[in-house]
PDB file of C-alpha atoms in Angstrom:
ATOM      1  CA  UNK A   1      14.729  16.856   0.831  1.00 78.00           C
ATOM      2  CA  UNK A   2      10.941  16.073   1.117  1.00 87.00           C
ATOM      3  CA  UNK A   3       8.519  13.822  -0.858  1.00 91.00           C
ATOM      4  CA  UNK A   4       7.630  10.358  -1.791  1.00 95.00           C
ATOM      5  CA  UNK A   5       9.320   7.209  -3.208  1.00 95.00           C
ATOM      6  CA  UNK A   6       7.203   4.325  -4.556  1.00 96.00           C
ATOM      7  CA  UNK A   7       9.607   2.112  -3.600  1.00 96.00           C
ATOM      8  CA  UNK A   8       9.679  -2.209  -4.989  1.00 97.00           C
ATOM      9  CA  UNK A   9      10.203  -4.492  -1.498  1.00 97.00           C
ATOM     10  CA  UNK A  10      11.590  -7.025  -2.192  1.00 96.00           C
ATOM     11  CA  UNK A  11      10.238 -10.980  -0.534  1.00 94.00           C
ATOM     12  CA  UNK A  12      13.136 -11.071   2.636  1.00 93.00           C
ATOM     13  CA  UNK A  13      13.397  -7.712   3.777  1.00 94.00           C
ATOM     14  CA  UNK A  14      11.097  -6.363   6.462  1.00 92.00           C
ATOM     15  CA  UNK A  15       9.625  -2.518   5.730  1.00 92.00           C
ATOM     16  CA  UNK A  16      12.132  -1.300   8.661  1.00 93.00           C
ATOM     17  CA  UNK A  17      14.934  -3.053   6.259  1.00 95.00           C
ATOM     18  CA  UNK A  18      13.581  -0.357   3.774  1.00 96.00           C
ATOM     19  CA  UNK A  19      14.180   2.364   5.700  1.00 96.00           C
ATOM     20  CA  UNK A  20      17.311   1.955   7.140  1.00 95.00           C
ATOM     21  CA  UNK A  21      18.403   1.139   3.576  1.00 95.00           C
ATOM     22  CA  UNK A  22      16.977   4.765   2.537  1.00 94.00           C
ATOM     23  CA  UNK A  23      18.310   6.347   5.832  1.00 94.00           C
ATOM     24  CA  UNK A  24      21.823   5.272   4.402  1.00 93.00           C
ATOM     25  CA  UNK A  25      20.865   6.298   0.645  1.00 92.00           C
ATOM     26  CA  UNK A  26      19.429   9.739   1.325  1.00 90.00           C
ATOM     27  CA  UNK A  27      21.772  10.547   4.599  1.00 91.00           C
ATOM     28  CA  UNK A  28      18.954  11.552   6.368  1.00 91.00           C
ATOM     29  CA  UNK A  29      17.113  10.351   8.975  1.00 93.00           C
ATOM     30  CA  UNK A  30      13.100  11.268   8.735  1.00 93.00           C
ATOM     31  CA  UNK A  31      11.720   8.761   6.711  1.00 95.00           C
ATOM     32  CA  UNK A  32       8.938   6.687   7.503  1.00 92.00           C
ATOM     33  CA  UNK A  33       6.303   4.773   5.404  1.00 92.00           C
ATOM     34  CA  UNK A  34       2.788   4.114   4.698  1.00 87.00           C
ATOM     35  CA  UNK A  35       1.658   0.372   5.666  1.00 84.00           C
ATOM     36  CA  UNK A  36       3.360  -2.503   6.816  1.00 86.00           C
ATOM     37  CA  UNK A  37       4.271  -5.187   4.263  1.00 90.00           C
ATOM     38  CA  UNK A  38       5.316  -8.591   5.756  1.00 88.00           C
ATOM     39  CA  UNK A  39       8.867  -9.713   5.449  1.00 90.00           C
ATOM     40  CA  UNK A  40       7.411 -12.797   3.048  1.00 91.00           C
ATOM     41  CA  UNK A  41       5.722 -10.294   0.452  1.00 94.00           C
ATOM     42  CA  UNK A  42       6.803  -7.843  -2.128  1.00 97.00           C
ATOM     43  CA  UNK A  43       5.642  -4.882  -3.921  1.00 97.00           C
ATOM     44  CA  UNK A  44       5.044  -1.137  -3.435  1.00 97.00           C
ATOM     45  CA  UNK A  45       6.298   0.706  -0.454  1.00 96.00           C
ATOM     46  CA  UNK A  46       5.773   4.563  -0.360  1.00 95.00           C
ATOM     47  CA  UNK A  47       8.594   5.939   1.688  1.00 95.00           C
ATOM     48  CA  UNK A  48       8.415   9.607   2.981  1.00 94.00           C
ATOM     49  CA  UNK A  49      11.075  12.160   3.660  1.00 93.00           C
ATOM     50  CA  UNK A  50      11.555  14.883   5.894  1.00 91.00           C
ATOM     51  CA  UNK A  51       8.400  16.413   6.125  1.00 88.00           C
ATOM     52  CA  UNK A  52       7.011  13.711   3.569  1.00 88.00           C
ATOM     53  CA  UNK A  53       6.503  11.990   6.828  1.00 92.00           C
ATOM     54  CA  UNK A  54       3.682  14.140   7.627  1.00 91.00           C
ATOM     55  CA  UNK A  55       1.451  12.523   4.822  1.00 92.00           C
ATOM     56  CA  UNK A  56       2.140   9.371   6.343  1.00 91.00           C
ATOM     57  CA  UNK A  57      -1.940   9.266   7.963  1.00 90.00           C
ATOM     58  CA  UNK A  58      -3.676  10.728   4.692  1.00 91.00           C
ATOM     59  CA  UNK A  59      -1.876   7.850   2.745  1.00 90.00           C
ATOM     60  CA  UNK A  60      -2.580   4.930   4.784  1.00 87.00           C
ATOM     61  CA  UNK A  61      -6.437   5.551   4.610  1.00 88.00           C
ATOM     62  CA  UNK A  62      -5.898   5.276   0.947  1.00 91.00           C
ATOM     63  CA  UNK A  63      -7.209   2.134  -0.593  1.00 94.00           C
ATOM     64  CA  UNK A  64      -4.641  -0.243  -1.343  1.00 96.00           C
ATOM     65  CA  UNK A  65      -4.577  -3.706  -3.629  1.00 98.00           C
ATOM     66  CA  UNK A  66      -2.778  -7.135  -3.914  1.00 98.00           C
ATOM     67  CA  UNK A  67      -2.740 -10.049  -5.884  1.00 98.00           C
ATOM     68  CA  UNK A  68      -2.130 -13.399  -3.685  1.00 98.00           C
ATOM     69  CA  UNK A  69      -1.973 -16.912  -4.634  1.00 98.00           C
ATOM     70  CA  UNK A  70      -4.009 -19.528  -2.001  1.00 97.00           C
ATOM     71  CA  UNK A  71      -3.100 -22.761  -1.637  1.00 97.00           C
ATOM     72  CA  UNK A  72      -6.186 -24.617  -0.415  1.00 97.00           C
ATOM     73  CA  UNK A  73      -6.555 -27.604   1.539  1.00 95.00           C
ATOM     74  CA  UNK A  74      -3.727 -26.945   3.851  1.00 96.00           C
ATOM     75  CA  UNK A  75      -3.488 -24.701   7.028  1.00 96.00           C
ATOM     76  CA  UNK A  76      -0.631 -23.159   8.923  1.00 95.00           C
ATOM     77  CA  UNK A  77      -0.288 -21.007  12.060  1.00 92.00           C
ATOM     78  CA  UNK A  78       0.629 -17.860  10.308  1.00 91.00           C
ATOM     79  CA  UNK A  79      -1.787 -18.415   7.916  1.00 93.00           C
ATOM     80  CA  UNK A  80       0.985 -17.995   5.566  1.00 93.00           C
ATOM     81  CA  UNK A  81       3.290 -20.387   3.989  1.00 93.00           C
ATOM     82  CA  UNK A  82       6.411 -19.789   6.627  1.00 90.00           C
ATOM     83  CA  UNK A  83       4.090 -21.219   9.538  1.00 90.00           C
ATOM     84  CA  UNK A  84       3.684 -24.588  10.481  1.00 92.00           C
ATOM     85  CA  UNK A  85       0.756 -26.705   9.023  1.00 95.00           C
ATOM     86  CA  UNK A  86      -1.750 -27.523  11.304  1.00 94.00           C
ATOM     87  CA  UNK A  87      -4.511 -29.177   9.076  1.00 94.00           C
ATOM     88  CA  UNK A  88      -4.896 -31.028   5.921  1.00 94.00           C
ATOM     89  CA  UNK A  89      -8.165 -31.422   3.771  1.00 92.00           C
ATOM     90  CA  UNK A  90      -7.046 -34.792   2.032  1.00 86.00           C
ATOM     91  CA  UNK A  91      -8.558 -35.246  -1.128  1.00 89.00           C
ATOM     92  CA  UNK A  92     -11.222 -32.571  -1.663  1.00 90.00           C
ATOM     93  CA  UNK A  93     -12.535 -31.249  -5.295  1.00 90.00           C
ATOM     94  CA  UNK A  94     -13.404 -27.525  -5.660  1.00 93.00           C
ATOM     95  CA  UNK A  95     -15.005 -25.847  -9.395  1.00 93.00           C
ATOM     96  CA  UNK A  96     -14.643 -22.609 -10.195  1.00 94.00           C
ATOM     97  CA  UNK A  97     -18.050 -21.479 -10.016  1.00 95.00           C
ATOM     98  CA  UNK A  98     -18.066 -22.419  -6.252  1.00 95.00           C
ATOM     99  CA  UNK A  99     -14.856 -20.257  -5.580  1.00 96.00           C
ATOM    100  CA  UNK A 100     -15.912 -17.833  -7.637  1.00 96.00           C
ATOM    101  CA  UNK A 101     -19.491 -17.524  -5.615  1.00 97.00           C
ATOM    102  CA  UNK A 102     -17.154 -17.516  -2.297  1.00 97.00           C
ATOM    103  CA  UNK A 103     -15.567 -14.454  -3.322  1.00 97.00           C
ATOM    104  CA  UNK A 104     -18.166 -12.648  -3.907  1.00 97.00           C
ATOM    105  CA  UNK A 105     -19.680 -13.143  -0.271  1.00 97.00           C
ATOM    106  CA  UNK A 106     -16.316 -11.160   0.982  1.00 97.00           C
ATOM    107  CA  UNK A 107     -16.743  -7.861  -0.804  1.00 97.00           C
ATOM    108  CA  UNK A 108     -18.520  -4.937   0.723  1.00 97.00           C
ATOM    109  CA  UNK A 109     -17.899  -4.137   4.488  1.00 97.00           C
ATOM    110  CA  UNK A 110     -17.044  -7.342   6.360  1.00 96.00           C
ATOM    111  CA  UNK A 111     -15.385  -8.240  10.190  1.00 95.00           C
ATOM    112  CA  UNK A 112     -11.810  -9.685  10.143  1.00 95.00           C
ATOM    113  CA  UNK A 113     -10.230 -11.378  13.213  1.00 89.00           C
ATOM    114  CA  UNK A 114      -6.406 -10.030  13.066  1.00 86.00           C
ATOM    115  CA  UNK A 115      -4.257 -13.045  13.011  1.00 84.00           C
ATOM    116  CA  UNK A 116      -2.211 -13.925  16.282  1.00 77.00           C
ATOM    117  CA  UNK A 117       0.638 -13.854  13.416  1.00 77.00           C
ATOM    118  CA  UNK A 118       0.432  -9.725  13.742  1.00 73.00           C
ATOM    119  CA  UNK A 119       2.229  -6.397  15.323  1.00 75.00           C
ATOM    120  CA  UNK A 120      -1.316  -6.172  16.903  1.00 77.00           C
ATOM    121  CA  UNK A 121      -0.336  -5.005  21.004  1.00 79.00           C
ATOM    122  CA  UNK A 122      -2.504  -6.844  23.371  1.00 74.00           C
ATOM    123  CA  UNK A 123      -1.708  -5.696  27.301  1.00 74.00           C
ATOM    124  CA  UNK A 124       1.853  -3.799  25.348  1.00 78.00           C
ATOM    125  CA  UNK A 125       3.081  -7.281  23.913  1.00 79.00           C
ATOM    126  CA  UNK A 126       3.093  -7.879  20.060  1.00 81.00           C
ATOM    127  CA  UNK A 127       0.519 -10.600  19.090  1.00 79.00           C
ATOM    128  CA  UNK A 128       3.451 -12.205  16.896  1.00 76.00           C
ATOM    129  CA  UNK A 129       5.822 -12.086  20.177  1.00 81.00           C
ATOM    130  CA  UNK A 130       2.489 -13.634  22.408  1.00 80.00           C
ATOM    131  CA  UNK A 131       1.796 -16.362  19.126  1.00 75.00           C
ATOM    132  CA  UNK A 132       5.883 -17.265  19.660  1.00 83.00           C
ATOM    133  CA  UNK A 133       5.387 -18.505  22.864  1.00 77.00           C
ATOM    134  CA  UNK A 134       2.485 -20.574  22.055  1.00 81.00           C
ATOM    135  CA  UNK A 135       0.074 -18.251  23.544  1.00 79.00           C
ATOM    136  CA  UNK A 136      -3.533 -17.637  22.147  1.00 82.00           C
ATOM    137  CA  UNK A 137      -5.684 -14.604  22.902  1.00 83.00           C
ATOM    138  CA  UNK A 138      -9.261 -13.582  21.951  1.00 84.00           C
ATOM    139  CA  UNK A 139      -8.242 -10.572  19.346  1.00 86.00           C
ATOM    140  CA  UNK A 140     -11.989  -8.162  19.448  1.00 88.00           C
ATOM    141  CA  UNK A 141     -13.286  -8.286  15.359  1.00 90.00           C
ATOM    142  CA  UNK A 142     -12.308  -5.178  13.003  1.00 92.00           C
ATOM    143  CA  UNK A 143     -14.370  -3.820  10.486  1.00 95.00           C
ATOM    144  CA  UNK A 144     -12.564  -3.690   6.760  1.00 96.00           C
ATOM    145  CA  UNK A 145     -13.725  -3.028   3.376  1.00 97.00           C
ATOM    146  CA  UNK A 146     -12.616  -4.896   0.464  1.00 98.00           C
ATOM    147  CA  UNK A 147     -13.914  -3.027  -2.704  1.00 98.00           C
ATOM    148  CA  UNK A 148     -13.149  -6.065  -5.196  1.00 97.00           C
ATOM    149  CA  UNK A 149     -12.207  -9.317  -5.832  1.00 97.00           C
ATOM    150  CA  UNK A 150     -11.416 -10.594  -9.039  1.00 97.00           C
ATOM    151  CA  UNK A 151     -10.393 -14.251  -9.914  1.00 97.00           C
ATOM    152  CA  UNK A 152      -7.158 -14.260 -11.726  1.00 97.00           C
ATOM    153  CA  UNK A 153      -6.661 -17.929 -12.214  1.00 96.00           C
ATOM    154  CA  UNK A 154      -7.775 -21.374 -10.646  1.00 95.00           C
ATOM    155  CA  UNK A 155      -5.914 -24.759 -11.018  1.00 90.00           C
ATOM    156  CA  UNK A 156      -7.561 -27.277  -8.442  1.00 83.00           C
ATOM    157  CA  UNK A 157      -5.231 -26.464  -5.352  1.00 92.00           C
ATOM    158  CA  UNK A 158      -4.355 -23.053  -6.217  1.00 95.00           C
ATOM    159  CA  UNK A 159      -5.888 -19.781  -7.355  1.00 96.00           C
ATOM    160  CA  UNK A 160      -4.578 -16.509  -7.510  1.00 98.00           C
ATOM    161  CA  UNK A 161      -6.910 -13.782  -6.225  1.00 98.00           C
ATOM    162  CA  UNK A 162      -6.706  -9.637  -7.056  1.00 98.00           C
ATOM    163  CA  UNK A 163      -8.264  -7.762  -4.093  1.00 98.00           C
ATOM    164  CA  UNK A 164      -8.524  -3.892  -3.531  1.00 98.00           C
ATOM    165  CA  UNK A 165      -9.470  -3.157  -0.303  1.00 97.00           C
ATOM    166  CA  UNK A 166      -9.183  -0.736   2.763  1.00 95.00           C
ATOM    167  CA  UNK A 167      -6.764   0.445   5.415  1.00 91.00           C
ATOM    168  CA  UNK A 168      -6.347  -2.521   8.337  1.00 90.00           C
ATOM    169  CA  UNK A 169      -7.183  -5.754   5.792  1.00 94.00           C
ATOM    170  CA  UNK A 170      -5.052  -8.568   6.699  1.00 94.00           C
ATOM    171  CA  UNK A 171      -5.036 -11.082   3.256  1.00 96.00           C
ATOM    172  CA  UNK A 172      -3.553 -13.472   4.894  1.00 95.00           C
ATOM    173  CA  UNK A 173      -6.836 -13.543   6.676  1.00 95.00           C
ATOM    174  CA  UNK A 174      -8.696 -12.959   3.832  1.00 97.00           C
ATOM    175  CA  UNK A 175      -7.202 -16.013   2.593  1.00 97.00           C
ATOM    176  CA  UNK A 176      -7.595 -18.365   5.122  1.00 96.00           C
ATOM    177  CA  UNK A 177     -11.590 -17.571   5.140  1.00 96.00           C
ATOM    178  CA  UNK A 178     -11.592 -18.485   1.799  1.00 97.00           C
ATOM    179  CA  UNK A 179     -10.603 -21.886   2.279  1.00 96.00           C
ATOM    180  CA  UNK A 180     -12.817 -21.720   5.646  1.00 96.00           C
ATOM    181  CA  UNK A 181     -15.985 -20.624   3.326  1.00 96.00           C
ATOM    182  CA  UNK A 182     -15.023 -23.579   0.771  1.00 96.00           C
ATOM    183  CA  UNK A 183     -14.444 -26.095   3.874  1.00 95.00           C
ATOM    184  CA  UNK A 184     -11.096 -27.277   2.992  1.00 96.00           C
ATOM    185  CA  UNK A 185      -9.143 -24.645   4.716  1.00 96.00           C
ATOM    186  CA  UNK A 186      -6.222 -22.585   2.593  1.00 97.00           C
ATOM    187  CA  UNK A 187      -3.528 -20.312   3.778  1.00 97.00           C
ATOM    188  CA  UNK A 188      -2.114 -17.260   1.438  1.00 97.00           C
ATOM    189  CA  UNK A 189       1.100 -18.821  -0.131  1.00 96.00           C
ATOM    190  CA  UNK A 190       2.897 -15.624  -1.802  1.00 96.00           C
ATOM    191  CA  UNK A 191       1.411 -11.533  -1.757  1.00 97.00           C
ATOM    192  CA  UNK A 192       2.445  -8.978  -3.964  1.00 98.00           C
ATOM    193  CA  UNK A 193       1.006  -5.245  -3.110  1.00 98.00           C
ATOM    194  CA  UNK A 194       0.423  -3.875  -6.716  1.00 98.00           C
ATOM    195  CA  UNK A 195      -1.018  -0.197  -5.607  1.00 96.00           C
ATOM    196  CA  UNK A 196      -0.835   2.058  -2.149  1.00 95.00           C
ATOM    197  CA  UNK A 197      -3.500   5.098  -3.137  1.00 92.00           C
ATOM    198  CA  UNK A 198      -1.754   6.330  -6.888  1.00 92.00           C
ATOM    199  CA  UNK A 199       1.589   4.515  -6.160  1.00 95.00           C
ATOM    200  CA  UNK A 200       1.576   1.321  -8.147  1.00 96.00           C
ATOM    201  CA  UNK A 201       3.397  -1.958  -9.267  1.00 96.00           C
ATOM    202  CA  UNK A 202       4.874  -0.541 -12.910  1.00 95.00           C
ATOM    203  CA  UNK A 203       6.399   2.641 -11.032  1.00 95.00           C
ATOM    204  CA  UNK A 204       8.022   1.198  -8.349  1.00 96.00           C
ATOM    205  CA  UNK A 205      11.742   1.310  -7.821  1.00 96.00           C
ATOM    206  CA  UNK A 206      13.831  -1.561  -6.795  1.00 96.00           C
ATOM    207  CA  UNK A 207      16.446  -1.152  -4.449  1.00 96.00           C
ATOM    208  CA  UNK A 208      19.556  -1.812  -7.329  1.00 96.00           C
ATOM    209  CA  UNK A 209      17.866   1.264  -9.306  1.00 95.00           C
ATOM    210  CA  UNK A 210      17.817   3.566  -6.387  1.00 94.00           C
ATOM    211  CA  UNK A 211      21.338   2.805  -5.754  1.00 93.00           C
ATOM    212  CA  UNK A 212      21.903   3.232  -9.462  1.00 94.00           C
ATOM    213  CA  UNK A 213      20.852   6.608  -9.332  1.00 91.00           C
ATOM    214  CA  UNK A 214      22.313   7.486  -6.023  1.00 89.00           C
ATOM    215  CA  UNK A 215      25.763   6.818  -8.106  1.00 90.00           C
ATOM    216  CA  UNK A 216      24.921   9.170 -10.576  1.00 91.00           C
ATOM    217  CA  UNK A 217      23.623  11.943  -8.417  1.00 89.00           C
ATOM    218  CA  UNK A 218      20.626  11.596 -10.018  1.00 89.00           C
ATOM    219  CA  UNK A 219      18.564  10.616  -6.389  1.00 83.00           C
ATOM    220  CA  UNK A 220      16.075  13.903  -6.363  1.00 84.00           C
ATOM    221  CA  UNK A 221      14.633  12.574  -9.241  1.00 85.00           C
ATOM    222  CA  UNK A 222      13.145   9.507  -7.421  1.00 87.00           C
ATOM    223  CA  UNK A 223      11.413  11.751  -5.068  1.00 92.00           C
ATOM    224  CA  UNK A 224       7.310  12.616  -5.918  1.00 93.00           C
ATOM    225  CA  UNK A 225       5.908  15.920  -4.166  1.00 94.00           C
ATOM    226  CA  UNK A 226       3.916  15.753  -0.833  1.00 93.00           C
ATOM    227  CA  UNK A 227       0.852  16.195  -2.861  1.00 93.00           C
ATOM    228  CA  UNK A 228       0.942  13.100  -5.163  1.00 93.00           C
ATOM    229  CA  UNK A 229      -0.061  11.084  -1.938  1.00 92.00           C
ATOM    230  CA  UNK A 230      -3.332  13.404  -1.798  1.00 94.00           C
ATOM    231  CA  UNK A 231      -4.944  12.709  -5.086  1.00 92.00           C
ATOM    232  CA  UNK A 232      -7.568  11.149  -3.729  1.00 92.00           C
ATOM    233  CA  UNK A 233      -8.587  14.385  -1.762  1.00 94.00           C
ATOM    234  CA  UNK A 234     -10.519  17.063  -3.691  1.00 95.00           C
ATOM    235  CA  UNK A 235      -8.115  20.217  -4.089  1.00 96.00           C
ATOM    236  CA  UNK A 236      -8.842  23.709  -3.453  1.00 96.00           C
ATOM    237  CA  UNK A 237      -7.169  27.116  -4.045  1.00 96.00           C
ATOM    238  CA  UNK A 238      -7.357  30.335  -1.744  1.00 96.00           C
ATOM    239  CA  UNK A 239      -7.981  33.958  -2.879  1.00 95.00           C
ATOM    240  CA  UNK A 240      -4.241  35.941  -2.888  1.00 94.00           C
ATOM    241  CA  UNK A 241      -5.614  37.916   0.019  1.00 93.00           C
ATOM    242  CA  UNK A 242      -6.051  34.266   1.652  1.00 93.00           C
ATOM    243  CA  UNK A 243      -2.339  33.412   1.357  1.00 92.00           C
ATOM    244  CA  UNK A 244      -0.897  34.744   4.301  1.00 91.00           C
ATOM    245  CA  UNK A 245      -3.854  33.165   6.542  1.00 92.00           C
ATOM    246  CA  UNK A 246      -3.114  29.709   5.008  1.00 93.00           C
ATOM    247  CA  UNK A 247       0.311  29.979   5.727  1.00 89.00           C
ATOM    248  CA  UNK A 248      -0.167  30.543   9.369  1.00 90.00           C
ATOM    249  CA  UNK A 249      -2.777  27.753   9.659  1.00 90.00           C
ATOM    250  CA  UNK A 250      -5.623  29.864  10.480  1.00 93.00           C
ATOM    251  CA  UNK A 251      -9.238  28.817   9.390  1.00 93.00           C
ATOM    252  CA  UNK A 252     -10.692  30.163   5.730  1.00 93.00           C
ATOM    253  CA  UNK A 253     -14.409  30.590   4.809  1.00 92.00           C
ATOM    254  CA  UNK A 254     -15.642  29.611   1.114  1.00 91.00           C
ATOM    255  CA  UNK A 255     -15.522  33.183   0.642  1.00 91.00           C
ATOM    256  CA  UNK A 256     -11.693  33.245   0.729  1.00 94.00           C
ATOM    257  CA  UNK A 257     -11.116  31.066  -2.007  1.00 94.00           C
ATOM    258  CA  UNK A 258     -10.104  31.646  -5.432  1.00 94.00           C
ATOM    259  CA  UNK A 259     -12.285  29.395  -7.338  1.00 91.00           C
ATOM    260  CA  UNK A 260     -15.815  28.267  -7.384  1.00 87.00           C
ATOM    261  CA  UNK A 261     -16.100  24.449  -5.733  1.00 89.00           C
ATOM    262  CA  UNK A 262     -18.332  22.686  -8.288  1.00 89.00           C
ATOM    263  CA  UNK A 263     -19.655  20.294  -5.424  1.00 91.00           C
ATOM    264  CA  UNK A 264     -20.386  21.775  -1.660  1.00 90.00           C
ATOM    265  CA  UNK A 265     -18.043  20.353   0.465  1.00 92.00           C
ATOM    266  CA  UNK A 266     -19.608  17.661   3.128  1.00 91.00           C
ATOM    267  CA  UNK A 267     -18.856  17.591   6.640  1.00 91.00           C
ATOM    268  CA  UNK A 268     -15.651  16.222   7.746  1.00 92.00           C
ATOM    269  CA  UNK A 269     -14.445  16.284   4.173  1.00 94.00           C
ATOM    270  CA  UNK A 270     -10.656  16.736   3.117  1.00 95.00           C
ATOM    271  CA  UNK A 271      -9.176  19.405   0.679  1.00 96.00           C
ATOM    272  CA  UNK A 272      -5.558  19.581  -0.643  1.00 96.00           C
ATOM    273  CA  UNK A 273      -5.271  23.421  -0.073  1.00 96.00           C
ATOM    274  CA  UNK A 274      -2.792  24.965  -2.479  1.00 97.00           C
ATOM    275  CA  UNK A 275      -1.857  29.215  -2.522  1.00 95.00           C
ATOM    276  CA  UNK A 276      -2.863  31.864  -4.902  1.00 95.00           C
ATOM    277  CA  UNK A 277       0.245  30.781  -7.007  1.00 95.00           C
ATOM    278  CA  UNK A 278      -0.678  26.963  -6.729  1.00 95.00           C
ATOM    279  CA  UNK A 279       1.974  25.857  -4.516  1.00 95.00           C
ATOM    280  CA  UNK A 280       0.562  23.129  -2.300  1.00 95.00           C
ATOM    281  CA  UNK A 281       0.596  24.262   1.719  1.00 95.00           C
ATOM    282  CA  UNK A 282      -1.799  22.232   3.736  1.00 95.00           C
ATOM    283  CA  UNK A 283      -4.696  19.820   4.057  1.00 96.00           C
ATOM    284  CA  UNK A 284      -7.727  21.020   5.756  1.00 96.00           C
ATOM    285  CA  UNK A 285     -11.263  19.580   6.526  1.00 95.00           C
ATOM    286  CA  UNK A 286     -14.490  21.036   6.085  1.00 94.00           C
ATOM    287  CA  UNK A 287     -16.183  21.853   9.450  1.00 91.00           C
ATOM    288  CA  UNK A 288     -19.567  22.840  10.387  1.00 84.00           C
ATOM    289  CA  UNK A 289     -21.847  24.108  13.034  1.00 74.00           C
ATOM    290  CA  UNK A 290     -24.294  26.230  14.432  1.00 69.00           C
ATOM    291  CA  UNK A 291     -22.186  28.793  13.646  1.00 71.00           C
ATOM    292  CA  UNK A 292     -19.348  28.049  11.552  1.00 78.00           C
ATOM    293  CA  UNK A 293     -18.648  27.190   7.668  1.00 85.00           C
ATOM    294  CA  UNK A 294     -15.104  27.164   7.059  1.00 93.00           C
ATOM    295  CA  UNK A 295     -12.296  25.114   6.564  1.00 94.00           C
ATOM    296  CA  UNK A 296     -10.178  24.010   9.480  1.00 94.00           C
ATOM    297  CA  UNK A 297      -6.596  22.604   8.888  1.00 94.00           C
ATOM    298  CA  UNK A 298      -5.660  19.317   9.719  1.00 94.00           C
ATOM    299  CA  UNK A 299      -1.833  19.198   8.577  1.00 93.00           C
ATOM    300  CA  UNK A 300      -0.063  22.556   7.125  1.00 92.00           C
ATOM    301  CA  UNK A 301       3.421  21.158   5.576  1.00 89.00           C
ATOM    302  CA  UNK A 302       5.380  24.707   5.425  1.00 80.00           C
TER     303      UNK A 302
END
């Protein structure tokens, strides 16, 4: 078995919880998944199979988006709401038009300090292990992009925030800027990941449905193809005389495909590459040089 599940985490369970709970479901053990959710937050989790696994890079680079609630005026170490509070505003009053101009300055390409809170390695130790034993290091700032943020709702102390953003965002961060920017301080008080690339919130399965259908020996119908994690790549087909190079992973020029591409390809760029008879095979990436236009594979899945 091979694919995808878009998979409902529930607030509790860590994402290694997940997949021993699908090692035990689908007998199997290959599974892996695309992006971390912390044990305190729920929502989707794409889980990979066998050779799913193999997606596992493409996916994470896919944008991803949440919908947290901030609870301002307060601060904890985790920057979450299972830390311990280290500062309190007092009485503070914030409109919505100021939050609302706050937001704004966060979306585009920004710098995020990871939190000390994180699986981060710093010298081989875990940040969270390091921030256990009341250790503090300098952690270097990473560049993230957060496409959007919209304001959901706003009641004085809390407001609940959707944000779409890219690979290696921490919201908890996010968050606790927020309330930095506003100069009361906040910390993210519940998350919920509503989409992972095309996996989103209305699809997922919860655990009790999986199980459900594990029952019935209905389970292969939870499983999406390899290539439903790729949408966001641009797809391309090869010429039949091209299938037998594709298959062995061997480079393929423009002139070996079976359709026209309606936009040149730009360097660096990734293709889903399916056969003459539309069965997907690999993803490859658009390389040039002084003397080279073709397509160069990255991942071949047969």
């Amino acid at each position: 078995m091979k694919g995808i599940i878009n998979i409902l985490k529930p607030p509790g369970m860590t994402s290694f919880d997940i997949i021993y709970f699908c090692r035990k479901v689908f007998e199997m053990k290959k599974i892996g998944h695309a992006g971390t959710l912390d044990p305190g937050a729920a929502g989707v989790l794409a889980v990979c199979l066998g050779r799913g696994t193999k997606v596992v890079p493409f996916l994470t680079d896919t944008r991803k988006a949440y919908r947290a609630e901030i609870t301002l005026g307060v601060e904890t170490t985790t920057l979450d709401a299972f830390g311990e509070i280290t500062k309190k505003a007092g009485e503070f009053s914030v409109n919505q038009e100021e939050v609302e101009k706050v937001l704004k300055e966060f979306i585009g390409e920004i710098e995020q300090i990871p939190p000390m809170y994180s699986a981060i390695k710093h010298n081989g130790k875990r940040l969270y292990k390091l921030a256990r034993q009341g250790k503090k290091v300098k952690r270097k700032p990473r560049k993230i992009d957060i496409y959007n943020i919209d304001l959901v709702s706003f009641e004085g102390k809390k407001l609940i925030i959707d944000v779409e953003c890219s690979k290696g965002t921490y919201i908890r961060t996010l968050c606790a800027d927020i309330g930095k920017k506003l100069g009361i301080g906040a910390y993210m008080s519940f998350l919920v990941r509503t989409k992972v690339g095309k996996y989103s919130l209305s699809e997922a399965l919860t655990l009790e449905e999986i199980e459900l259908l594990k029952k019935k020996d209905r389970i292969e119908e939870l499983v999406q193809p390899l290539d439903s994690a790729l949408t966001h790549l641009r797809s391309i087909r090869v010429s039949e005389d091209a299938n037998k190079t594709l298959k062995n992973g061997a480079y393929i020029s423009l002139n070996q495909l079976a359709d026209d591409l309606i936009q040149p390809p730009k360097v660096g760029e990734k293709f889903r590459v399916y056969d003459f008879d539309n069965n997907f095979i690999a993803v490859y990436a658009w390389y040039t040089s002084d003397d080279k236009n073709i397509f160069k594979p990255e991942r071949v899945f047969v």
